[in-house]
Coordinates of C-alpha atoms in Angstrom, one line a residue:
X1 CA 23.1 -17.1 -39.9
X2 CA 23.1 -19.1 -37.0
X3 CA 22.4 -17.0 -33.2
X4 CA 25.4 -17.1 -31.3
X5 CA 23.4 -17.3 -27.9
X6 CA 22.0 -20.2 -26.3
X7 CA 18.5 -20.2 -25.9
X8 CA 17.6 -23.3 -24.7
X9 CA 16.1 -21.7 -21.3
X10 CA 14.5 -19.0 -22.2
X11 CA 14.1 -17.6 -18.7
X12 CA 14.3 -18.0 -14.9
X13 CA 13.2 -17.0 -11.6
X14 CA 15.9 -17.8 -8.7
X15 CA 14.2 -16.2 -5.8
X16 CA 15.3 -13.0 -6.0
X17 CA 13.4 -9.5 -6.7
X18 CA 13.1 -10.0 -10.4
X19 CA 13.3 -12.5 -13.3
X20 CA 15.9 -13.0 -16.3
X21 CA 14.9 -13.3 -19.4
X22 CA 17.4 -14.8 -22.3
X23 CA 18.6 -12.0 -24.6
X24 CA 18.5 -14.2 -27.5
X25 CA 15.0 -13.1 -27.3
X26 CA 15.5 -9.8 -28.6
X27 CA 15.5 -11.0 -32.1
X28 CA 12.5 -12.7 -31.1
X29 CA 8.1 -11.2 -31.9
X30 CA 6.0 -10.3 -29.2
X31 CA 3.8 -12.8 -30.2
X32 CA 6.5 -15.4 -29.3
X33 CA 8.1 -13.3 -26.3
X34 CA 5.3 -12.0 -24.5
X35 CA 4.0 -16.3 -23.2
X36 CA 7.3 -16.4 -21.7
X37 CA 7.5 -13.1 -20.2
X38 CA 4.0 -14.8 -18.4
X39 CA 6.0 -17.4 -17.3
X40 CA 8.5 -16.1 -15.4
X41 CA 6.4 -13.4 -14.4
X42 CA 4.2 -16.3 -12.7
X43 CA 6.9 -17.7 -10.0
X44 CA 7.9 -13.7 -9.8
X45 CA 4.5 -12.9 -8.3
X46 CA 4.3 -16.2 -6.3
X47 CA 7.0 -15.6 -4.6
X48 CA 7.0 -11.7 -4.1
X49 CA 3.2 -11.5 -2.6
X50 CA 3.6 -14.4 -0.7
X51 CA 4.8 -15.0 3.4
X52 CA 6.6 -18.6 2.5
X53 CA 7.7 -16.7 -0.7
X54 CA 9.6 -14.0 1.2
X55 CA 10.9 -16.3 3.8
X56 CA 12.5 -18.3 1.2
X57 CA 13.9 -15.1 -0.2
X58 CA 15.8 -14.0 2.6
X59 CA 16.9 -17.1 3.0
X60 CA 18.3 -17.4 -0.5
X61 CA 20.2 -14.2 0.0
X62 CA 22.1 -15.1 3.1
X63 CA 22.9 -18.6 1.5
X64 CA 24.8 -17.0 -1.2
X65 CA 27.6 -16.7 1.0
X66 CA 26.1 -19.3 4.2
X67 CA 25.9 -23.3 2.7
X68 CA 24.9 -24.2 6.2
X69 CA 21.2 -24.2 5.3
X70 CA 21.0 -25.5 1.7
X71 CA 20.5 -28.9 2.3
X72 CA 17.0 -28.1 3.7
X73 CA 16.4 -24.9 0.9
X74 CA 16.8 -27.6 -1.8
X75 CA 14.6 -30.4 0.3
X76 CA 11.6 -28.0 1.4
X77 CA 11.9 -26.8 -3.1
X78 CA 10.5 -30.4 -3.6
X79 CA 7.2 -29.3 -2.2
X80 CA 6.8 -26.6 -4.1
X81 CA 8.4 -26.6 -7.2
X82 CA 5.6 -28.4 -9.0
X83 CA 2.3 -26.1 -8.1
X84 CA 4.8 -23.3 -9.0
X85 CA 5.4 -24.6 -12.5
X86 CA 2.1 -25.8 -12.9
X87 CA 0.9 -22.4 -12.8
X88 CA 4.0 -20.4 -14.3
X89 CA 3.9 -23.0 -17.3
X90 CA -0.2 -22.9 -18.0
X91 CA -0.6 -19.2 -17.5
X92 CA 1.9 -19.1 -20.5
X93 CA -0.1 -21.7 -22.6
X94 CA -3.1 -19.0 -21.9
X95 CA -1.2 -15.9 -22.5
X96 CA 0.1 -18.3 -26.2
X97 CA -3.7 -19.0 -27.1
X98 CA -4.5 -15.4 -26.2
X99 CA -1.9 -13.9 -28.5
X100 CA -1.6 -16.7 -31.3
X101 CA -5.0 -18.2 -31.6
X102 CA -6.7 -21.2 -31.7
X103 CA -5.0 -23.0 -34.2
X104 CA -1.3 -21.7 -33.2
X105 CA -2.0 -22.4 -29.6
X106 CA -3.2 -26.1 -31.0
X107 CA 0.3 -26.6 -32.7
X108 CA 1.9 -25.6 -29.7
X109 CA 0.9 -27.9 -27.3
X110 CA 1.2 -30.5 -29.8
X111 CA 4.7 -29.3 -29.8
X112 CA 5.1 -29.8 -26.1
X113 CA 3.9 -33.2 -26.0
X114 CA 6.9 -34.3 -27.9
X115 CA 9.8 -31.8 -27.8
X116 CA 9.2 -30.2 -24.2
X117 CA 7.8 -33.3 -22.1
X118 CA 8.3 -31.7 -18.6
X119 CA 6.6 -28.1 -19.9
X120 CA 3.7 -30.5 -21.3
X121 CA 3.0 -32.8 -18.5
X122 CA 2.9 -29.6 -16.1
X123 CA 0.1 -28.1 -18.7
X124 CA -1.7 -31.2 -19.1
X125 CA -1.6 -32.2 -15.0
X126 CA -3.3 -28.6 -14.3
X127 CA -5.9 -28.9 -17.2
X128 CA -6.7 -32.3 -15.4
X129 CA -7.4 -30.5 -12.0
X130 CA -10.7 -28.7 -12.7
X131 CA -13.5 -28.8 -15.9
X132 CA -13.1 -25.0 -15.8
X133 CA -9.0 -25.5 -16.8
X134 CA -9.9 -28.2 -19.3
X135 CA -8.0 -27.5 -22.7
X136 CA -11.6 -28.1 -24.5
X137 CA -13.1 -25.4 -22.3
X138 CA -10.1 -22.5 -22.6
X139 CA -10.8 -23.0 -26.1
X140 CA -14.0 -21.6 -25.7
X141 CA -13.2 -18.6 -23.9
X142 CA -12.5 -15.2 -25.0
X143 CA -9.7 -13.1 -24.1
X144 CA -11.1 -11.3 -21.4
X145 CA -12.0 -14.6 -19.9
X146 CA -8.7 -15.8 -20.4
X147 CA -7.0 -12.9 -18.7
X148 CA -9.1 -13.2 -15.6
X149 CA -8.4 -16.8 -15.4
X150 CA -4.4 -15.9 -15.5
X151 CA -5.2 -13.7 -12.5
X152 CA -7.0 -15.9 -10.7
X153 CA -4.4 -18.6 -11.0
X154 CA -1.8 -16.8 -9.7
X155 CA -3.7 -15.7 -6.8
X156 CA -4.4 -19.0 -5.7
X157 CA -0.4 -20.0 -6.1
X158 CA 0.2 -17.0 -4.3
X159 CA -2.2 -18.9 -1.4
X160 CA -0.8 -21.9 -1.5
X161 CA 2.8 -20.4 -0.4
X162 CA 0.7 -17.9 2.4
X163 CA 1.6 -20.3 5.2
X164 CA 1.8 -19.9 9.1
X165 CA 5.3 -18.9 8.6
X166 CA 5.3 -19.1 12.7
X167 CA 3.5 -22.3 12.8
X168 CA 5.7 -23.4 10.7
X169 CA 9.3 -23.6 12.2
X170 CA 11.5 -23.9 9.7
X171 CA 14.4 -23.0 12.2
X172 CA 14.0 -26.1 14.1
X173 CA 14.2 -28.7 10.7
X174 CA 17.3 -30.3 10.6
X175 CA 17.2 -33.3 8.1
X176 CA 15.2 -33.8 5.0
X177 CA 13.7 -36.5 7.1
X178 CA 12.0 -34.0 9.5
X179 CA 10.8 -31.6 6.2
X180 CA 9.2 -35.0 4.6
X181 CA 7.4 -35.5 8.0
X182 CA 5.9 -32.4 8.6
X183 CA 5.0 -32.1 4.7
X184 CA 3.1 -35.2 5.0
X185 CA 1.5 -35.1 8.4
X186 CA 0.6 -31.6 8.2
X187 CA -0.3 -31.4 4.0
X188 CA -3.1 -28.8 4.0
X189 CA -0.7 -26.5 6.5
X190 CA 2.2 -26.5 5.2
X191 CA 2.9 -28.4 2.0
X192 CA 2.5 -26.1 -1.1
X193 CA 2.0 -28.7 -3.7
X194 CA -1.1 -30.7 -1.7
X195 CA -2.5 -26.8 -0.8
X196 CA -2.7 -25.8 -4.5
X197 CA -4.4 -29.1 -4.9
X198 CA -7.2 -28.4 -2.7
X199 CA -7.5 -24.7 -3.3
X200 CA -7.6 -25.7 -7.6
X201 CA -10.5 -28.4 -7.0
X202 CA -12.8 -25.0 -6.0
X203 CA -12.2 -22.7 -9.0
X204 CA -15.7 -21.6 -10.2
X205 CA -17.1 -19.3 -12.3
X206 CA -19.9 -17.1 -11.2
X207 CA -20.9 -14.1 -12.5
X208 CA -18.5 -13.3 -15.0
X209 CA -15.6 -13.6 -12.0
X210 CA -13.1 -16.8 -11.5
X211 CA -12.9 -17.6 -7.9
X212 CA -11.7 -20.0 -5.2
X213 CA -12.4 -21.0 -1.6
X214 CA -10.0 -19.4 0.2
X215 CA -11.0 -21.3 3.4
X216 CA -10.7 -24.7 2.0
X217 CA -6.8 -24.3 3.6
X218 CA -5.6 -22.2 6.2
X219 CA -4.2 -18.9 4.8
X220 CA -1.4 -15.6 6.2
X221 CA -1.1 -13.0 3.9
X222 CA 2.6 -12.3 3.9
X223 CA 1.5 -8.8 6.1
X224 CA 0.4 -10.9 9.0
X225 CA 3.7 -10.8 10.5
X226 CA 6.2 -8.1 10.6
X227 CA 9.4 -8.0 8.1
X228 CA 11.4 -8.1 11.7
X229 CA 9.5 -11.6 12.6
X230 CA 10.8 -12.8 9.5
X231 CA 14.3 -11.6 10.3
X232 CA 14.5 -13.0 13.4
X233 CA 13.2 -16.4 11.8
X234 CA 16.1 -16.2 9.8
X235 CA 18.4 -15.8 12.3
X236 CA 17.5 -18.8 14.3
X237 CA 18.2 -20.5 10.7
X238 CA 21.9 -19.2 10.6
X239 CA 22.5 -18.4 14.5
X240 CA 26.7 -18.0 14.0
X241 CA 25.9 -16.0 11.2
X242 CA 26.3 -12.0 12.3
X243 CA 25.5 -10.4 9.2
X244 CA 21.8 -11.6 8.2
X245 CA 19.8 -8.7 9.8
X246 CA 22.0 -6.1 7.6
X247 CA 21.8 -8.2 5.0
X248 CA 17.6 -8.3 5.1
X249 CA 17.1 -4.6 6.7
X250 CA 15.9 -3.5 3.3
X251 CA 13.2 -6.3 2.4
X252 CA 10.1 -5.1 2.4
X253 CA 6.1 -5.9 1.5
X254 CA 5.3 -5.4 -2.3
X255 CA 2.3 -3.7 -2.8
X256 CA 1.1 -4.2 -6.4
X257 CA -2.1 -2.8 -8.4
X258 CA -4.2 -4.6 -10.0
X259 CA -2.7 -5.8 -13.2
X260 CA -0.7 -8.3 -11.3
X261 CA -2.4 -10.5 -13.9
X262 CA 0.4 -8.7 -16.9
X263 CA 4.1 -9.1 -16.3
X264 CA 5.7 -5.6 -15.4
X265 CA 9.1 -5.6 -17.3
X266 CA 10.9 -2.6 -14.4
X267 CA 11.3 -6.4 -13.2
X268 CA 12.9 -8.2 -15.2
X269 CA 16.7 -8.2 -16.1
X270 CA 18.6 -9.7 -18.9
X271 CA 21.1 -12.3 -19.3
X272 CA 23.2 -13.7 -22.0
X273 CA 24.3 -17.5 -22.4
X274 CA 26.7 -17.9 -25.3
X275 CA 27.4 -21.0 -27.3
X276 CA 31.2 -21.9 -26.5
X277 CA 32.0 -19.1 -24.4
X278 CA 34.2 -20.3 -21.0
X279 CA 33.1 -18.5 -17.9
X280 CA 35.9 -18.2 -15.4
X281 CA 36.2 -16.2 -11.9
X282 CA 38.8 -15.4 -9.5
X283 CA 39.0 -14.7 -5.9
X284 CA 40.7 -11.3 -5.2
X285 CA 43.3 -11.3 -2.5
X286 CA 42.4 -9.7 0.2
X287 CA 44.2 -6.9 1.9
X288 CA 45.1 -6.2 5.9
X289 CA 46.5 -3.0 5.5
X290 CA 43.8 -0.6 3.7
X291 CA 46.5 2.3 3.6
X292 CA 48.9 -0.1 1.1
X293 CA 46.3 1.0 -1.8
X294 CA 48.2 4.3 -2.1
X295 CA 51.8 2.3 -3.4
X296 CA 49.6 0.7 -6.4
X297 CA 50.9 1.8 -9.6
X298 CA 49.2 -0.6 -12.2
X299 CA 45.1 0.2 -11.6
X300 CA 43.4 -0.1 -14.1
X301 CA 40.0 0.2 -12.5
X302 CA 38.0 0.3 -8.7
X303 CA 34.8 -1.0 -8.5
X304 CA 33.0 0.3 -4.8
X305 CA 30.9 -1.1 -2.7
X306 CA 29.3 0.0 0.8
X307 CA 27.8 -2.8 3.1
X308 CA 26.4 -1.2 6.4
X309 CA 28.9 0.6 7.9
X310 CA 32.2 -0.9 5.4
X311 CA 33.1 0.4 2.6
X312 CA 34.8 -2.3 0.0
X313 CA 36.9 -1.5 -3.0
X314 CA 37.6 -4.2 -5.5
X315 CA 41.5 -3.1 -7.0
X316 CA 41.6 -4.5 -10.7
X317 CA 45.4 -4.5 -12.0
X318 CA 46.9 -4.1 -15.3
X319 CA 48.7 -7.5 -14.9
X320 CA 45.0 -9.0 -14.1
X321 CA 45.6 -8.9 -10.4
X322 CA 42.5 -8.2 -8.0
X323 CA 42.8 -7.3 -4.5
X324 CA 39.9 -6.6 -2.0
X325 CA 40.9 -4.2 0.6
X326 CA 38.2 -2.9 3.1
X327 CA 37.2 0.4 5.1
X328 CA 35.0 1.8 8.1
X329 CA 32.6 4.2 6.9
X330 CA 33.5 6.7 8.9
X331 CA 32.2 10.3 9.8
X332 CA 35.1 11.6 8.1
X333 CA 34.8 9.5 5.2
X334 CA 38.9 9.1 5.1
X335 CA 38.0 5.2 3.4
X336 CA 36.5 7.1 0.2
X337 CA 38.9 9.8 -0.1
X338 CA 41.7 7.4 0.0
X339 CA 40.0 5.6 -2.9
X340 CA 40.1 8.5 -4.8
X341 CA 43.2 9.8 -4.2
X342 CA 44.6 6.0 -5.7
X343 CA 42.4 6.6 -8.6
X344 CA 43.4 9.9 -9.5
X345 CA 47.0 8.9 -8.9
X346 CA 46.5 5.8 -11.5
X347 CA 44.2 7.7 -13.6
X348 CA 42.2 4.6 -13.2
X349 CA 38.2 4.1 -13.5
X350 CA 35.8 4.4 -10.5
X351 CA 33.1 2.0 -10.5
X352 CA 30.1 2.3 -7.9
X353 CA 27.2 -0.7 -7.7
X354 CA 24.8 2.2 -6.3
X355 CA 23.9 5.1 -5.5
X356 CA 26.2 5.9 -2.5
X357 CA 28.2 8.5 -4.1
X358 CA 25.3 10.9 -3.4
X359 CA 25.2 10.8 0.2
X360 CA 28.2 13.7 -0.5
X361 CA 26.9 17.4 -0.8
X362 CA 29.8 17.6 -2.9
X363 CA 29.6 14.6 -5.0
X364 CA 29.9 16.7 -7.9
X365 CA 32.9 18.7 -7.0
X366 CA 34.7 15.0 -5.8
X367 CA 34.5 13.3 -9.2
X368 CA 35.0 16.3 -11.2
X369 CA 38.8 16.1 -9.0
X370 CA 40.1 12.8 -11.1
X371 CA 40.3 12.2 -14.7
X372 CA 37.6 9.9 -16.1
X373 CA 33.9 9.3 -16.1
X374 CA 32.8 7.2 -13.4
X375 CA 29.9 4.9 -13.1
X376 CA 27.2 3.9 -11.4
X377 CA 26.4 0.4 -13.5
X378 CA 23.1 -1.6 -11.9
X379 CA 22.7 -5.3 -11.7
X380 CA 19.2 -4.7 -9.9
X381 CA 16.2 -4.6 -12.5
X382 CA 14.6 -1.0 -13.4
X383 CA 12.4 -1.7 -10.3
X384 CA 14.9 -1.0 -8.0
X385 CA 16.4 2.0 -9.4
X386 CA 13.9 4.1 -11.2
X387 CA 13.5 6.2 -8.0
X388 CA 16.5 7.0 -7.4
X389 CA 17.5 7.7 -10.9
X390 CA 14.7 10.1 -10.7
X391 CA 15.7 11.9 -8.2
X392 CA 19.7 12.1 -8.4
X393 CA 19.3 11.9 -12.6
X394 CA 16.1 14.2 -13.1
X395 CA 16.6 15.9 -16.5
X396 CA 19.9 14.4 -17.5
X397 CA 20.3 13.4 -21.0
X398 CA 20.3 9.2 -21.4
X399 CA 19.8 7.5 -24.3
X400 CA 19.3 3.8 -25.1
X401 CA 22.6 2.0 -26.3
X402 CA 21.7 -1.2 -28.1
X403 CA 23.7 -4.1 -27.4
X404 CA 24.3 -7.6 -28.2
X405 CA 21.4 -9.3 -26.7
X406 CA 20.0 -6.8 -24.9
X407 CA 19.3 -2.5 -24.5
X408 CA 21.0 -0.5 -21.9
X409 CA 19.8 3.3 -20.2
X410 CA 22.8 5.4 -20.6
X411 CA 22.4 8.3 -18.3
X412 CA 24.4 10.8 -17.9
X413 CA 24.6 14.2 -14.8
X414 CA 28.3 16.0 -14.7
X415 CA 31.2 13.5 -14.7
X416 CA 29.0 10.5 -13.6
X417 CA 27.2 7.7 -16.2
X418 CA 24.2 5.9 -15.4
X419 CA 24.4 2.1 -16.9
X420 CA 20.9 0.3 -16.6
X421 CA 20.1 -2.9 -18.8
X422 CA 16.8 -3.9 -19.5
X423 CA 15.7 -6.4 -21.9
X424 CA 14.7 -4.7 -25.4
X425 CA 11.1 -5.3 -25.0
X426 CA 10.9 -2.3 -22.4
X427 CA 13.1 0.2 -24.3
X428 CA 10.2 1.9 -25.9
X429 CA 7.7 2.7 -23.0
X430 CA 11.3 3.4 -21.2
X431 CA 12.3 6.4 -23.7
X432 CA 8.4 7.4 -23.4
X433 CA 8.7 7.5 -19.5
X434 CA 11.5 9.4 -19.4
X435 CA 11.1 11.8 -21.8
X436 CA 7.4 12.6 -19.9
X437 CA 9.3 13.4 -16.6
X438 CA 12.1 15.5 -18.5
X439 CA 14.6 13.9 -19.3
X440 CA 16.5 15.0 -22.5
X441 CA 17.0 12.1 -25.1
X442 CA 20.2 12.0 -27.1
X443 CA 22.0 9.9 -29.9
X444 CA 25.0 9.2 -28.0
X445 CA 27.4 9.8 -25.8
X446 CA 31.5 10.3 -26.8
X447 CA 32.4 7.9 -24.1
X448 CA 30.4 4.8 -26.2
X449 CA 33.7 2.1 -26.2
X450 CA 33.6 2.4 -22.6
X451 CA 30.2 2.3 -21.6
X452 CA 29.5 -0.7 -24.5
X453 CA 32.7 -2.5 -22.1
X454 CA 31.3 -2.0 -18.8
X455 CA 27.7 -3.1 -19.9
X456 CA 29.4 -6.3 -21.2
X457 CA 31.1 -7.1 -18.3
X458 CA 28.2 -6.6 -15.7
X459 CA 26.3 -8.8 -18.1
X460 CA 28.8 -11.4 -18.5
X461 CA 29.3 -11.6 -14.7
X462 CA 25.4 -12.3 -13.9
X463 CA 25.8 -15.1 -16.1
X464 CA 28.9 -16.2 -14.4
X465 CA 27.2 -15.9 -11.1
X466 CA 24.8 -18.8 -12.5
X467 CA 27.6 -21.3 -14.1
X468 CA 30.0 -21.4 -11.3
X469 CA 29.9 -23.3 -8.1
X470 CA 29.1 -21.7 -4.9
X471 CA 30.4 -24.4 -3.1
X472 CA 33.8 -23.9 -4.9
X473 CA 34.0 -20.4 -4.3
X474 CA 33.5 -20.5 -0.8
X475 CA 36.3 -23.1 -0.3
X476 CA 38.3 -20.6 -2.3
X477 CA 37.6 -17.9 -0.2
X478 CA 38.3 -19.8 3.2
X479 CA 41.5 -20.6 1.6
X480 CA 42.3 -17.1 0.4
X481 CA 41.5 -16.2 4.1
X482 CA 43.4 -19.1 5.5
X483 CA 40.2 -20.6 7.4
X484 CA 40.5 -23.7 6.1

């Protein structure tokens, strides 16, 4: 039976705090799964321990809604993007041979050479760049070699991308003109690709340890400066933009152990791509007058959101209408109770993208007041929630709900569900976890048609997130707000 997903690319890393992985993959072996789990796992780690790696993260989050700075994003990506798949693409020819063998691994690259020409000439280019990478010398190495060499690798990509971030000056390019200057006057400073050059032409092997010279370029750790500098960096990239230091409050410095050499799966998140299905979006109208919510009659469902000190509440409509209206988070907390006072009137859904609902004492005693199960339904990976499921969650009953593609945490405490994917690969040492810190595992919930529904739809929306066009949406939205 032919798969009804398309998994033509198999993964991807798009600067954020975690990495996607295709759920076609599900129905795939570890042996085949676990090179490309290296993969993305390599830009991951580039990016998250590194100081150009976190300034290019911040500045992808503000230009989700802010274009202004894209043209130079997309121009500085050319000097990087081939040391970072050099890296991502041989660390997963290593992690193949490690798993498959000699003779598997063999096939596979023979493989690449004519059905994956970009993958191959990225392999082939690094195995050119030191005797020590040569494919004739991996072959002779055993797995414990193997795996140090994967760590090794990616701490020297991780050093190519630890730049003077304030040497640097990104604020001040302008034109791709200016980025193609600076990367070729000053290479060894600034230019990822010709620092990963340098840096691989060092890789020894002494005393059973693979190492570089870290001096060959000039190197900041990502700690040298303060998340603040960075911020402030940032702003002089987008100076009419008010919202980018609430926006990047909450980065902050990954500390990671020593196995940063094995992809950690609490960061990854899945997505679906399937064949023939039509991805469409539309922009919710929004709303002046917040009190108007109370003369809807037709909601279906509420999805909540709090952004500093506003609350925002996304009104979906039985006659497929969506209206934005927005509140001050006040000391009172008169925006929220007028939400649920709507959706107890419509005996509609509550949906919450967080954990905000338990900043109220009386959390409990609030959502037990209207009809339905509400949710808290994640889009972040595991990562970025296991904390504060373990805290606000601790002993609940969950369970994992398979779906389509992918597995999903089902948690649930009073009147309140948990929704968590995770790609299927983690579901096992997930149920392990959480049964060692007490939580009660169960066979399934009554509510299952629902909570299969809203794990669709959040799934469904990531990969909507990829196909459509920022640059439409925002022209939507300044027309929507009559800007234009």
């Amino acid at each position: 039976m032919e798969s009804k997903f398309n998994g033509d690319e198999s993964g991807y890393y798009d600067n954020k705090d975690n990495f996607y992985i295709n759920g076609s993959l599900k129905y795939k072996d570890d042996m085949e799964v676990g090179p490309i789990l290296q993969h993305e796992h390599g830009h991951w780690f580039i990016f998250m321990t590194s100081s150009l790696g976190l300034l290019i993260r911040m500045c992808s989050k503000i230009s989700i809604t802010d274009n202004s700075k894209d043209l130079i994003l997309e121009g500085l990506s050319k000097y990087y993007r081939r040391m970072n798949e050099e890296v991502a693409t041989y660390t997963e020819m290593i992690t193949y041979l490690m798993m498959n063998g000699r003779e598997q691994f063999l096939r596979k690259v023979d493989y690449l050479k004519y059905n994956n020409k970009s993958y191959y000439k990225y392999y082939k280019k690094l195995s050119c760049r030191n005797i020590l990478l040569s494919q004739s010398m991996i072959l002779t190495y055993d797995k414990e070699k193997l795996k140090k060499l994967i760590d090794c690798l990616l701490l020297l990509g991780r050093d190519s991308f630890n730049i003077d971030i304030l040497a640097f000056e990104i604020e001040k390019l302008d034109s791709l003109g200016e980025i193609q200057t600076l990367m070729s006057e000053d290479r060894f400073n600034f230019n990822p690709n010709r620092r990963f050059s340098e840096l691989i032409k060092t890789l020894i092997y002494i005393e059973s340890v693979f190492i570089y010279n870290k001096n060959q370029v000039q190197t900041k750790n990502v700690d040298s400066m303060e998340i603040v500098e960075y911020i402030n960096i940032v702003k002089k990239m987008y100076p009419n933009n008010l919202f980018v230091k609430s926006k990047l409050i909450s980065f902050k410095f990954n500390s990671l152990d020593n196995d940063w050499g094995i992809p950690n799966l609490d960061y990854s998140f899945p997505f679906l791509d399937i064949k023939g299905e039509k991805y469409e979006y539309s922009v919710p109208e929004f709303k002046n007058n917040p009190n108007e919510l109370l003369d809807l009659t037709n909601i279906n469902s509420i999805e909540f959101k709090a952004k500093g000190s506003f609350i925002f509440a996304s009104v979906f409509l039985s006659d497929n209408k969506n209206y934005l209206y927005t509140y001050v988070d006040d000391e009172l907390n008169g925006g929220f109770l007028l939400i649920l006072q709507a959706i107890y009137k419509n005996k509609a859904l509550l949906k919450f993208d967080d954990f905000y609902i338990f900043k109220y004492q009386n959390w409990s005693i609030l959502l037990d007041s209207i009809p339905q199960m509400s949710y808290i339904i994640s889009s972040k990976p595991l990562s970025s929630t296991m904390e504060d499921i373990i805290e606000h969650f601790h002993e609940s009953e969950f369970m994992i709900h398979e779906m389509e593609g992918f597995d999903m945490l089902v948690v649930k405490r009073n009147k309140l569900y948990l929704l968590q994917p995770i790609v299927s690969q983690l579901s096992k040492a997930l149920v392990s976890r959480l049964k060692g810190l007490n939580f009660k595992l169960v066979k399934s919930f009554e509510d299952e048609e629902q909570i299969r529904n809203e794990g669709n739809k959040l799934i469904n929306g990531i990969t909507l997130e990829r196909k459509i066009n920022k640059e439409d949406i925002i022209k939507d939205l300044k027309k929507k707000l009559n800007i234009l």
